[in-house]
């Protein structure tokens, strides 16, 4: 099973689970964009603070064909960003696995595609605290909805290394994962029907 986002469909995650996000993060997921609509101006996810400032965001891609990974919040609405142009096979036609990481201590932000480093940037030191709303399939306020399929959506409060990403990208996460205690949110999207999804991670409230 997987989730299919169409029109205004999206998933709002409980904000209480993100209090441990500050200086380290990984957001990982499988994605396959709508063949007829991508690329377009939308977001696969966005997290904002109580003032509406962006903390996390990913365009995969924007209408210009570029993939954007934004992470960080200094309270002014500015965030750190890395981005690169992607060919269509990177966001539609096929399933692709993405892992987006940030390590404030080293200033590194990275985008892994199918287990390999695809793009990276340095000097990125804005922290990622204060998440008040996290939406998958659109932006924080409920617009810019994504069109496409998604599976195995994970948020970690650690920047996973390339070996761990490669070893686990094709498996459901279990307690055997070396960073299992750092798994903040985990949506397998295995429900198969209905409009409600469940968090399967160790920090889940439901």
XYZ file of N, CA, C and O in Angstrom:
824
model
N 0.818 -1.200 0.000
C 0.000 0.000 0.000
C 0.859 1.261 0.000
O 2.032 1.236 0.371
N 0.242 2.382 -0.395
C 0.865 3.696 -0.362
C -0.259 4.713 -0.296
O -1.436 4.372 -0.422
N 0.085 5.977 -0.079
C -0.920 7.025 -0.086
C -0.864 7.760 -1.421
O 0.205 7.955 -1.995
N -2.042 8.123 -1.932
C -2.146 8.863 -3.185
C -2.725 10.245 -2.892
O -3.846 10.349 -2.377
N -1.951 11.271 -3.200
C -2.406 12.642 -2.985
C -2.977 13.185 -4.288
O -2.307 13.201 -5.320
N -4.236 13.638 -4.226
C -4.904 14.238 -5.372
C -5.697 15.447 -4.905
O -6.227 15.460 -3.787
N -5.751 16.456 -5.747
C -6.533 17.670 -5.459
C -6.074 18.287 -4.133
O -4.938 18.700 -4.033
N -6.947 18.327 -3.112
C -6.612 18.998 -1.852
C -6.293 18.010 -0.729
O -6.298 18.380 0.452
N -6.015 16.763 -1.064
C -5.695 15.772 -0.035
C -4.336 16.072 0.598
O -3.382 16.429 -0.093
N -4.252 15.941 1.929
C -2.987 16.104 2.643
C -3.124 15.445 4.008
O -4.211 15.032 4.404
N -2.015 15.351 4.729
C -1.996 14.753 6.060
C -1.348 15.738 7.024
O -0.202 16.161 6.808
N -2.070 16.123 8.076
C -1.525 16.998 9.112
C -1.081 16.122 10.283
O -1.881 15.358 10.824
N 0.189 16.219 10.665
C 0.746 15.394 11.725
C 0.600 16.088 13.080
O 0.624 17.316 13.158
N 0.466 15.335 14.167
C 0.409 15.937 15.503
C 1.702 16.692 15.819
O 2.793 16.140 15.709
N 1.580 17.942 16.192
C 2.767 18.784 16.431
C 3.546 18.362 17.658
O 4.750 18.642 17.762
N 2.903 17.679 18.588
C 3.564 17.332 19.846
C 4.774 16.432 19.644
O 5.670 16.402 20.470
N 4.810 15.700 18.565
C 5.905 14.768 18.347
C 7.199 15.400 17.894
O 8.231 14.711 17.824
N 7.196 16.700 17.594
C 8.371 17.313 16.986
C 9.175 18.191 17.947
O 10.053 18.935 17.516
N 8.894 18.100 19.224
C 9.612 18.933 20.192
C 11.098 18.588 20.274
O 11.907 19.416 20.711
N 11.466 17.386 19.866
C 12.877 16.979 19.931
C 13.682 17.418 18.713
O 14.897 17.224 18.666
N 13.024 17.994 17.725
C 13.736 18.478 16.531
C 14.372 19.821 16.835
O 13.693 20.757 17.251
N 15.662 19.917 16.628
C 16.363 21.182 16.852
C 17.527 21.338 15.881
O 17.462 22.126 14.949
N 18.604 20.590 16.091
C 19.824 20.788 15.313
C 20.128 19.660 14.331
O 21.074 19.787 13.548
N 19.348 18.592 14.393
C 19.618 17.431 13.537
C 18.292 16.877 13.017
O 17.319 16.787 13.766
N 18.281 16.477 11.755
C 17.048 15.931 11.187
C 17.352 15.079 9.971
O 18.343 15.304 9.257
N 16.476 14.094 9.742
C 16.367 13.383 8.475
C 14.882 13.235 8.174
O 14.111 12.819 9.040
N 14.486 13.594 6.967
C 13.138 13.301 6.475
C 13.315 12.382 5.274
O 13.998 12.740 4.308
N 12.745 11.176 5.358
C 12.928 10.178 4.305
C 11.579 9.659 3.836
O 10.642 9.527 4.631
N 11.479 9.318 2.546
C 10.212 8.848 1.985
C 10.439 8.348 0.567
O 11.427 8.675 -0.091
N 9.499 7.523 0.110
C 9.402 7.139 -1.291
C 8.350 8.017 -1.956
O 7.323 8.334 -1.343
N 8.585 8.388 -3.209
C 7.665 9.301 -3.886
C 7.632 9.001 -5.381
O 8.638 8.570 -5.974
N 6.464 9.221 -5.978
C 6.284 9.039 -7.417
C 5.236 10.053 -7.864
O 4.046 9.878 -7.630
N 5.686 11.136 -8.487
C 4.807 12.245 -8.830
C 3.822 11.924 -9.944
O 4.060 11.046 -10.784
N 2.711 12.648 -9.930
C 1.681 12.495 -10.949
C 2.278 12.725 -12.339
O 2.894 13.755 -12.615
N 2.074 11.759 -13.212
C 2.685 11.786 -14.532
C 2.266 12.994 -15.345
O 3.068 13.582 -16.081
N 1.014 13.420 -15.210
C 0.475 14.489 -16.044
C 0.616 15.873 -15.437
O 0.576 16.872 -16.168
N 0.777 15.960 -14.095
C 0.772 17.267 -13.431
C 2.154 17.752 -12.996
O 2.361 18.956 -12.853
N 3.072 16.859 -12.766
C 4.395 17.297 -12.323
C 5.293 17.627 -13.514
O 5.230 16.939 -14.537
N 6.122 18.681 -13.438
C 6.358 19.520 -12.255
C 5.336 20.648 -12.128
O 4.846 21.172 -13.123
N 5.058 21.021 -10.881
C 4.146 22.128 -10.606
C 4.523 22.753 -9.268
O 5.346 22.215 -8.529
N 3.926 23.899 -8.995
C 4.224 24.604 -7.747
C 3.488 23.955 -6.573
O 2.325 24.270 -6.306
N 4.142 23.027 -5.911
C 3.539 22.380 -4.759
C 4.628 21.933 -3.783
O 5.806 22.157 -4.025
N 4.214 21.329 -2.682
C 5.141 20.907 -1.646
C 4.829 19.483 -1.217
O 3.660 19.156 -0.980
N 5.855 18.655 -1.083
C 5.618 17.306 -0.578
C 5.445 17.338 0.939
O 4.786 16.480 1.506
N 6.027 18.343 1.592
C 5.746 18.579 3.009
C 6.231 19.969 3.393
O 7.092 20.555 2.724
N 5.675 20.494 4.478
C 6.167 21.724 5.087
C 5.836 21.707 6.565
O 4.775 21.235 6.976
N 6.769 22.216 7.373
C 6.544 22.428 8.803
C 6.736 23.900 9.105
O 7.685 24.524 8.616
N 5.823 24.464 9.910
C 5.896 25.882 10.259
C 5.813 26.034 11.772
O 5.367 25.130 12.486
N 6.256 27.205 12.268
C 6.141 27.473 13.696
C 4.823 28.187 13.987
O 4.000 28.410 13.092
N 4.607 28.562 15.251
C 3.332 29.161 15.657
C 3.083 30.503 14.987
O 1.939 30.947 14.896
N 4.155 31.165 14.520
C 4.015 32.451 13.834
C 3.891 32.300 12.327
O 3.810 33.297 11.609
N 3.886 31.067 11.861
C 3.770 30.819 10.423
C 5.092 30.827 9.691
O 5.104 30.741 8.453
N 6.216 30.920 10.419
C 7.523 30.881 9.774
C 7.863 29.462 9.343
O 7.606 28.504 10.077
N 8.457 29.333 8.179
C 8.859 28.027 7.671
C 10.019 27.478 8.492
O 11.015 28.169 8.728
N 9.883 26.213 8.906
C 10.966 25.510 9.594
C 11.557 24.440 8.679
O 12.768 24.305 8.579
N 10.686 23.684 8.007
C 11.100 22.649 7.067
C 10.219 22.730 5.826
O 9.054 23.106 5.909
N 10.781 22.348 4.691
C 10.000 22.378 3.458
C 10.723 21.599 2.372
O 11.956 21.563 2.332
N 9.934 20.986 1.491
C 10.523 20.370 0.302
C 9.595 20.552 -0.887
O 8.414 20.196 -0.819
N 10.137 21.125 -1.963
C 9.489 21.125 -3.272
C 10.140 19.995 -4.069
O 11.359 20.009 -4.258
N 9.344 19.047 -4.558
C 9.927 17.909 -5.266
C 9.073 17.543 -6.472
O 8.349 16.557 -6.436
N 9.231 18.366 -7.581
C 9.989 19.604 -7.649
C 9.046 20.797 -7.640
O 7.833 20.649 -7.521
N 9.603 22.001 -7.816
C 8.833 23.199 -8.147
C 8.589 23.170 -9.652
O 9.090 22.292 -10.363
N 7.807 24.111 -10.161
C 7.453 24.088 -11.581
C 8.651 24.270 -12.505
O 8.578 23.948 -13.689
N 9.754 24.775 -11.963
C 10.964 24.946 -12.765
C 11.812 23.685 -12.834
O 12.905 23.699 -13.404
N 11.324 22.599 -12.246
C 12.053 21.343 -12.291
C 13.155 21.212 -11.259
O 13.893 20.227 -11.277
N 13.262 22.171 -10.344
C 14.286 22.112 -9.306
C 13.705 21.504 -8.027
O 12.559 21.782 -7.658
N 14.509 20.690 -7.367
C 14.153 20.142 -6.064
C 14.761 21.030 -4.991
O 15.962 21.327 -5.020
N 13.930 21.474 -4.039
C 14.351 22.372 -2.972
C 14.216 21.677 -1.617
O 13.180 21.057 -1.333
N 15.234 21.807 -0.784
C 15.197 21.308 0.591
C 15.518 22.496 1.496
O 16.616 23.060 1.441
N 14.528 22.910 2.289
C 14.660 24.040 3.209
C 14.607 23.525 4.641
O 13.726 22.729 4.987
N 15.504 24.021 5.486
C 15.509 23.594 6.889
C 16.160 24.674 7.737
O 17.274 25.108 7.446
N 15.462 25.101 8.783
C 16.007 26.108 9.691
C 15.024 27.237 9.897
O 14.194 27.526 9.033
N 15.110 27.866 11.064
C 14.180 28.928 11.414
C 14.873 29.888 12.368
O 15.233 29.503 13.477
N 15.075 31.119 11.924
C 15.712 32.111 12.799
C 14.701 33.110 13.354
O 15.077 34.134 13.933
N 13.407 32.820 13.158
C 12.370 33.691 13.678
C 12.019 34.852 12.773
O 11.112 35.633 13.087
N 12.690 34.998 11.644
C 12.432 36.111 10.733
C 11.760 35.663 9.438
O 11.463 36.484 8.578
N 11.541 34.349 9.311
C 10.988 33.829 8.071
C 12.036 33.329 7.110
O 11.705 32.796 6.049
N 13.319 33.484 7.460
C 14.404 32.994 6.615
C 14.795 31.583 7.033
O 14.799 31.249 8.220
N 15.117 30.735 6.060
C 15.567 29.382 6.344
C 16.735 29.048 5.429
O 16.966 29.720 4.421
N 17.483 28.014 5.799
C 18.575 27.536 4.948
C 17.997 26.702 3.812
O 16.988 26.008 3.982
N 18.676 26.731 2.664
C 18.154 26.038 1.474
C 19.289 25.454 0.653
O 20.353 26.068 0.516
N 19.040 24.279 0.091
C 19.830 23.762 -1.014
C 18.860 23.341 -2.109
O 17.727 22.921 -1.840
N 19.275 23.443 -3.370
C 18.399 23.056 -4.465
C 19.206 22.749 -5.705
O 20.322 23.243 -5.881
N 18.621 21.924 -6.558
C 19.279 21.545 -7.805
C 18.232 21.117 -8.825
O 17.184 20.565 -8.471
N 18.532 21.351 -10.101
C 17.639 20.924 -11.174
C 17.605 19.401 -11.246
O 18.631 18.736 -11.087
N 16.409 18.856 -11.493
C 16.232 17.408 -11.582
C 15.585 17.041 -12.911
O 14.682 17.729 -13.384
N 16.031 15.958 -13.496
C 15.375 15.434 -14.688
C 14.071 14.752 -14.276
O 13.915 14.329 -13.127
N 13.092 14.631 -15.181
C 11.787 14.096 -14.799
C 11.814 12.727 -14.131
O 10.970 12.436 -13.292
N 12.786 11.890 -14.474
C 12.836 10.565 -13.858
C 13.165 10.633 -12.374
O 13.010 9.637 -11.660
N 13.570 11.801 -11.880
C 13.864 11.963 -10.460
C 12.622 12.243 -9.634
O 12.681 12.183 -8.397
N 11.489 12.555 -10.289
C 10.277 12.875 -9.524
C 8.995 12.288 -10.111
O 7.935 12.393 -9.495
N 9.049 11.653 -11.280
C 7.886 10.957 -11.823
C 8.359 9.841 -12.744
O 9.548 9.669 -12.946
N 7.438 9.085 -13.269
C 7.676 7.883 -14.076
C 8.040 6.680 -13.211
O 7.667 5.560 -13.515
N 8.845 6.907 -12.153
C 9.316 5.817 -11.308
C 9.190 6.204 -9.833
O 9.120 7.378 -9.497
N 9.214 5.207 -8.959
C 9.360 5.465 -7.531
C 10.809 5.834 -7.248
O 11.740 5.194 -7.740
N 11.005 6.896 -6.470
C 12.334 7.318 -6.012
C 12.323 7.440 -4.496
O 11.334 7.887 -3.902
N 13.425 7.070 -3.891
C 13.573 7.247 -2.447
C 14.419 8.489 -2.191
O 15.485 8.671 -2.782
N 13.940 9.356 -1.281
C 14.674 10.553 -0.899
C 14.900 10.564 0.606
O 14.017 10.198 1.382
N 16.082 10.967 0.994
C 16.405 11.217 2.401
C 17.049 12.598 2.467
O 18.084 12.843 1.830
N 16.415 13.507 3.194
C 16.868 14.889 3.321
C 17.421 15.067 4.726
O 16.724 14.813 5.703
N 18.663 15.485 4.843
C 19.296 15.580 6.157
C 19.845 16.979 6.409
O 20.164 17.724 5.477
N 19.952 17.301 7.705
C 20.636 18.524 8.121
C 21.330 18.273 9.447
O 20.762 17.647 10.354
N 22.562 18.765 9.547
C 23.368 18.696 10.758
C 23.862 20.109 11.043
O 24.771 20.604 10.370
N 23.230 20.767 12.003
C 23.595 22.153 12.306
C 25.022 22.252 12.838
O 25.727 23.232 12.587
N 25.480 21.224 13.561
C 26.821 21.249 14.137
C 27.898 21.336 13.059
O 28.916 22.020 13.229
N 27.675 20.666 11.932
C 28.634 20.715 10.830
C 28.221 21.699 9.742
O 29.009 21.987 8.840
N 26.975 22.185 9.802
C 26.470 23.107 8.796
C 26.118 22.445 7.476
O 25.952 23.133 6.461
N 25.958 21.117 7.480
C 25.722 20.387 6.238
C 24.241 20.072 6.031
O 23.562 19.638 6.956
N 23.769 20.293 4.826
C 22.466 19.814 4.374
C 22.696 18.927 3.162
O 23.510 19.240 2.293
N 21.958 17.804 3.114
C 22.177 16.836 2.047
C 20.853 16.301 1.520
O 19.881 16.203 2.257
N 20.853 15.952 0.243
C 19.750 15.252 -0.396
C 20.292 13.937 -0.942
O 21.190 13.937 -1.797
N 19.763 12.831 -0.432
C 20.106 11.510 -0.959
C 18.964 11.032 -1.838
O 17.787 11.098 -1.451
N 19.306 10.542 -3.010
C 18.307 9.947 -3.909
C 18.654 8.483 -4.132
O 19.769 8.169 -4.553
N 17.726 7.624 -3.803
C 17.912 6.177 -3.950
C 19.196 5.687 -3.291
O 19.920 4.841 -3.824
N 19.486 6.266 -2.128
C 20.607 5.820 -1.317
C 21.932 6.472 -1.617
O 22.912 6.251 -0.883
N 22.019 7.285 -2.665
C 23.275 7.946 -3.034
C 23.150 9.453 -2.851
O 22.081 10.029 -3.098
N 24.238 10.084 -2.435
C 24.222 11.534 -2.266
C 23.977 12.198 -3.614
O 24.725 11.989 -4.568
N 22.919 13.009 -3.683
C 22.521 13.660 -4.933
C 22.933 15.128 -4.958
O 23.322 15.650 -6.002
N 22.872 15.794 -3.819
C 23.276 17.196 -3.725
C 23.500 17.541 -2.261
O 22.907 16.929 -1.368
N 24.373 18.533 -2.017
C 24.650 18.927 -0.637
C 25.073 20.388 -0.597
O 25.402 20.997 -1.616
N 25.045 20.953 0.613
C 25.484 22.325 0.824
C 26.076 22.472 2.210
O 25.815 21.653 3.106
N 26.883 23.496 2.402
C 27.525 23.742 3.691
C 27.225 25.162 4.173
O 26.651 25.967 3.439
N 27.597 25.432 5.421
C 27.341 26.742 6.004
C 25.896 26.948 6.408
O 25.446 28.092 6.561
N 25.160 25.864 6.625
C 23.728 25.915 6.943
C 23.550 25.659 8.443
O 23.530 24.515 8.900
N 23.427 26.727 9.228
C 23.470 26.589 10.686
C 22.210 27.054 11.411
O 22.201 27.108 12.643
N 21.148 27.375 10.675
C 19.898 27.738 11.353
C 19.271 26.491 11.980
O 19.131 25.464 11.332
N 18.872 26.599 13.243
C 18.251 25.484 13.957
C 16.800 25.287 13.494
O 16.223 26.165 12.841
N 16.215 24.165 13.890
C 14.912 23.765 13.355
C 13.871 23.567 14.456
O 12.984 22.726 14.342
N 13.945 24.352 15.499
C 13.037 24.217 16.637
C 11.698 24.918 16.367
O 11.562 25.689 15.426
N 10.730 24.625 17.238
C 9.467 25.373 17.235
C 8.425 24.912 16.247
O 7.501 25.670 15.916
N 8.500 23.657 15.775
C 7.490 23.180 14.821
C 6.117 23.135 15.490
O 5.924 22.472 16.509
N 5.166 23.850 14.908
C 3.802 23.903 15.432
C 2.823 23.161 14.530
O 1.781 22.702 14.991
N 3.146 23.045 13.243
C 2.301 22.304 12.300
C 3.183 21.657 11.246
O 4.103 22.291 10.718
N 2.898 20.402 10.952
C 3.647 19.635 9.946
C 2.621 18.987 9.028
O 1.789 18.207 9.466
N 2.688 19.330 7.752
C 1.735 18.789 6.783
C 2.488 18.036 5.691
O 3.447 18.542 5.110
N 2.032 16.825 5.399
C 2.520 16.056 4.262
C 1.528 16.234 3.117
O 0.315 16.121 3.310
N 2.038 16.525 1.923
C 1.173 16.679 0.761
C 0.682 18.094 0.530
O -0.265 18.305 -0.231
N 1.322 19.071 1.161
C 0.949 20.465 0.981
C 1.782 21.333 1.890
O 2.689 20.852 2.577
N 1.484 22.632 1.918
C 2.238 23.506 2.810
C 1.547 23.599 4.173
O 0.476 23.038 4.395
N 2.170 24.325 5.094
C 1.699 24.352 6.466
C 0.297 24.892 6.643
O -0.416 24.469 7.551
N -0.110 25.824 5.781
C -1.431 26.446 5.932
C -2.505 25.785 5.073
O -3.653 26.221 5.068
N -2.116 24.735 4.335
C -3.119 23.988 3.590
C -3.381 24.466 2.186
O -4.535 24.489 1.742
N -2.330 24.850 1.482
C -2.423 25.126 0.047
C -1.220 24.451 -0.623
O -0.517 23.676 0.008
N -0.987 24.753 -1.912
C 0.143 24.182 -2.659
C 0.179 22.662 -2.515
O 1.211 22.072 -2.192
N -0.961 22.021 -2.771
C -1.094 20.585 -2.539
C -0.311 19.765 -3.568
O -0.291 20.081 -4.758
N 0.283 18.706 -3.075
C 1.084 17.811 -3.905
C 0.180 16.825 -4.648
O -0.825 16.362 -4.103
N 0.559 16.486 -5.875
C -0.138 15.460 -6.641
C 0.836 14.331 -6.954
O 1.822 14.526 -7.679
N 0.551 13.166 -6.393
C 1.417 12.017 -6.607
C 1.262 11.005 -5.493
O 0.394 11.128 -4.620
N 2.107 9.990 -5.530
C 2.053 8.896 -4.571
C 3.248 8.982 -3.618
O 4.316 9.457 -3.997
N 3.039 8.495 -2.396
C 4.090 8.540 -1.393
C 3.982 7.313 -0.495
O 2.900 6.763 -0.290
N 5.127 6.903 0.058
C 5.142 5.761 0.955
C 6.276 5.900 1.954
O 7.258 6.632 1.703
N 6.141 5.219 3.098
C 7.198 5.104 4.105
C 7.779 6.475 4.486
O 8.990 6.713 4.387
N 6.933 7.358 4.975
C 7.363 8.708 5.345
C 7.909 8.693 6.772
O 7.224 8.289 7.711
N 9.150 9.146 6.936
C 9.847 9.081 8.231
C 10.473 10.426 8.578
O 11.037 11.094 7.704
N 10.408 10.775 9.859
C 11.112 11.946 10.380
C 11.967 11.480 11.555
O 11.462 10.828 12.478
N 13.250 11.822 11.524
C 14.212 11.435 12.551
C 14.836 12.689 13.157
O 15.065 13.674 12.452
N 15.178 12.648 14.449
C 15.858 13.789 15.062
C 17.370 13.593 15.088
O 18.069 14.033 15.995
N 17.857 12.966 14.026
C 19.282 12.744 13.811
C 19.528 12.802 12.311
O 18.638 12.509 11.513
N 20.728 13.215 11.918
C 21.106 13.194 10.502
C 21.677 11.810 10.196
O 22.821 11.508 10.547
N 20.875 10.962 9.580
C 21.320 9.605 9.279
C 22.480 9.619 8.285
O 22.534 10.466 7.383
N 23.386 8.667 8.437
C 24.517 8.583 7.500
C 24.108 7.776 6.273
O 23.075 7.099 6.240
N 24.944 7.840 5.247
C 24.605 7.229 3.962
C 24.461 5.716 4.064
O 23.583 5.125 3.430
N 25.296 5.082 4.872
C 25.232 3.624 5.010
C 23.905 3.199 5.608
O 23.264 2.245 5.131
N 23.465 3.894 6.652
C 22.191 3.560 7.286
C 21.028 3.782 6.329
O 20.099 2.971 6.254
N 21.067 4.886 5.592
C 20.014 5.161 4.609
C 19.950 4.046 3.579
O 18.862 3.520 3.264
N 21.089 3.641 3.045
C 21.134 2.582 2.034
C 20.642 1.251 2.589
O 19.914 0.516 1.922
N 21.026 0.937 3.819
C 20.684 -0.359 4.401
C 19.197 -0.497 4.730
O 18.676 -1.611 4.798
N 18.510 0.659 4.940
C 17.131 0.600 5.414
C 16.110 1.186 4.451
O 14.901 1.127 4.718
N 16.514 1.709 3.327
C 15.562 2.367 2.439
C 14.533 1.401 1.849
O 13.422 1.809 1.512
N 14.879 0.126 1.736
C 13.977 -0.864 1.154
C 13.315 -1.756 2.192
O 12.769 -2.805 1.854
N 13.350 -1.327 3.464
C 12.789 -2.143 4.542
C 11.912 -1.278 5.438
O 12.169 -0.088 5.605
N 10.890 -1.897 6.016
C 10.137 -1.200 7.048
C 11.023 -1.068 8.286
O 11.797 -1.965 8.616
N 10.914 0.052 8.967
C 11.741 0.302 10.142
C 11.254 -0.554 11.304
O 10.050 -0.616 11.589
N 12.206 -1.196 11.982
C 11.916 -1.966 13.185
C 12.864 -1.510 14.293
O 13.754 -0.678 14.079
N 12.695 -2.106 15.473
C 13.556 -1.776 16.603
C 15.007 -2.168 16.360
O 15.897 -1.762 17.112
N 15.275 -2.937 15.306
C 16.648 -3.311 14.962
C 17.415 -2.174 14.290
O 18.642 -2.257 14.150
N 16.712 -1.133 13.891
C 17.379 0.017 13.260
C 18.325 0.664 14.275
O 17.953 0.865 15.436
N 19.557 0.995 13.876
C 20.532 1.543 14.835
C 20.128 2.872 15.452
O 20.638 3.235 16.521
N 19.216 3.597 14.820
C 18.756 4.889 15.339
C 17.272 4.856 15.677
O 16.605 5.896 15.656
N 16.756 3.700 16.021
C 15.314 3.555 16.241
C 14.778 4.550 17.272
O 13.676 5.081 17.113
N 15.548 4.823 18.307
C 15.092 5.744 19.357
C 14.994 7.183 18.869
O 14.397 8.033 19.539
N 15.565 7.467 17.697
C 15.519 8.816 17.120
C 14.385 9.002 16.121
O 14.265 10.062 15.506
N 13.551 7.988 15.951
C 12.460 8.043 14.986
C 11.289 8.827 15.585
O 10.610 8.369 16.489
N 11.058 10.021 15.074
C 10.051 10.942 15.613
C 8.670 10.666 15.044
O 7.663 10.746 15.757
N 8.588 10.356 13.766
C 7.308 10.080 13.106
C 7.542 9.067 12.001
O 8.549 9.138 11.289
N 6.601 8.122 11.865
C 6.770 7.055 10.884
C 5.399 6.652 10.339
O 4.603 6.025 11.022
N 5.157 7.022 9.098
C 3.885 6.728 8.441
C 4.128 5.733 7.312
O 4.694 6.076 6.275
N 3.693 4.490 7.539
C 3.872 3.440 6.547
C 2.851 3.546 5.418
O 3.047 2.997 4.342
N 1.719 4.209 5.681
C 0.630 4.338 4.709
C 0.159 2.961 4.234
O -0.083 2.738 3.047
N 0.004 2.053 5.184
C -0.432 0.685 4.871
C -1.920 0.471 5.125
O -2.384 -0.670 5.080
N -2.666 1.542 5.402
C -4.083 1.375 5.751
C -4.900 0.762 4.621
O -5.825 -0.006 4.863
N -4.601 1.130 3.386
C -5.285 0.527 2.245
C -6.639 1.118 1.911
O -7.145 0.925 0.807
N -7.246 1.855 2.871
C -8.553 2.451 2.636
C -8.783 3.540 3.661
O -8.046 3.647 4.652
N -9.790 4.376 3.425
C -10.155 5.393 4.404
C -9.363 6.677 4.278
O -8.588 6.877 3.333
N -9.541 7.558 5.258
C -8.913 8.885 5.231
C -8.067 9.160 6.468
O -7.691 10.296 6.721
N -7.759 8.120 7.245
C -6.951 8.280 8.449
C -5.702 7.418 8.344
O -5.764 6.271 7.894
N -4.559 7.984 8.737
C -3.302 7.240 8.740
C -2.738 7.233 10.155
O -3.030 8.116 10.960
N -1.908 6.232 10.454
C -1.386 6.059 11.804
C 0.128 6.128 11.823
O 0.806 5.700 10.886
N 0.652 6.669 12.917
C 2.083 6.737 13.148
C 2.532 5.409 13.755
O 2.053 5.007 14.808
N 3.484 4.750 13.108
C 3.980 3.460 13.575
C 5.298 3.565 14.316
O 5.913 2.547 14.649
N 5.743 4.783 14.612
C 7.033 4.981 15.266
C 6.971 4.826 16.769
O 5.887 4.797 17.381
N 8.138 4.760 17.423
C 8.183 4.551 18.887
C 7.684 5.722 19.702
O 7.374 5.566 20.887
N 7.580 6.936 19.110
C 7.119 8.106 19.835
C 5.657 8.431 19.559
O 5.153 9.482 19.938
N 4.965 7.532 18.851
C 3.598 7.804 18.410
C 2.642 7.936 19.594
O 2.735 7.213 20.574
N 1.719 8.882 19.443
C 0.649 9.052 20.425
C -0.623 8.322 20.005
O -1.547 8.167 20.788
N -0.683 7.925 18.722
C -1.863 7.217 18.240
C -1.481 6.311 17.086
O -0.357 6.298 16.672
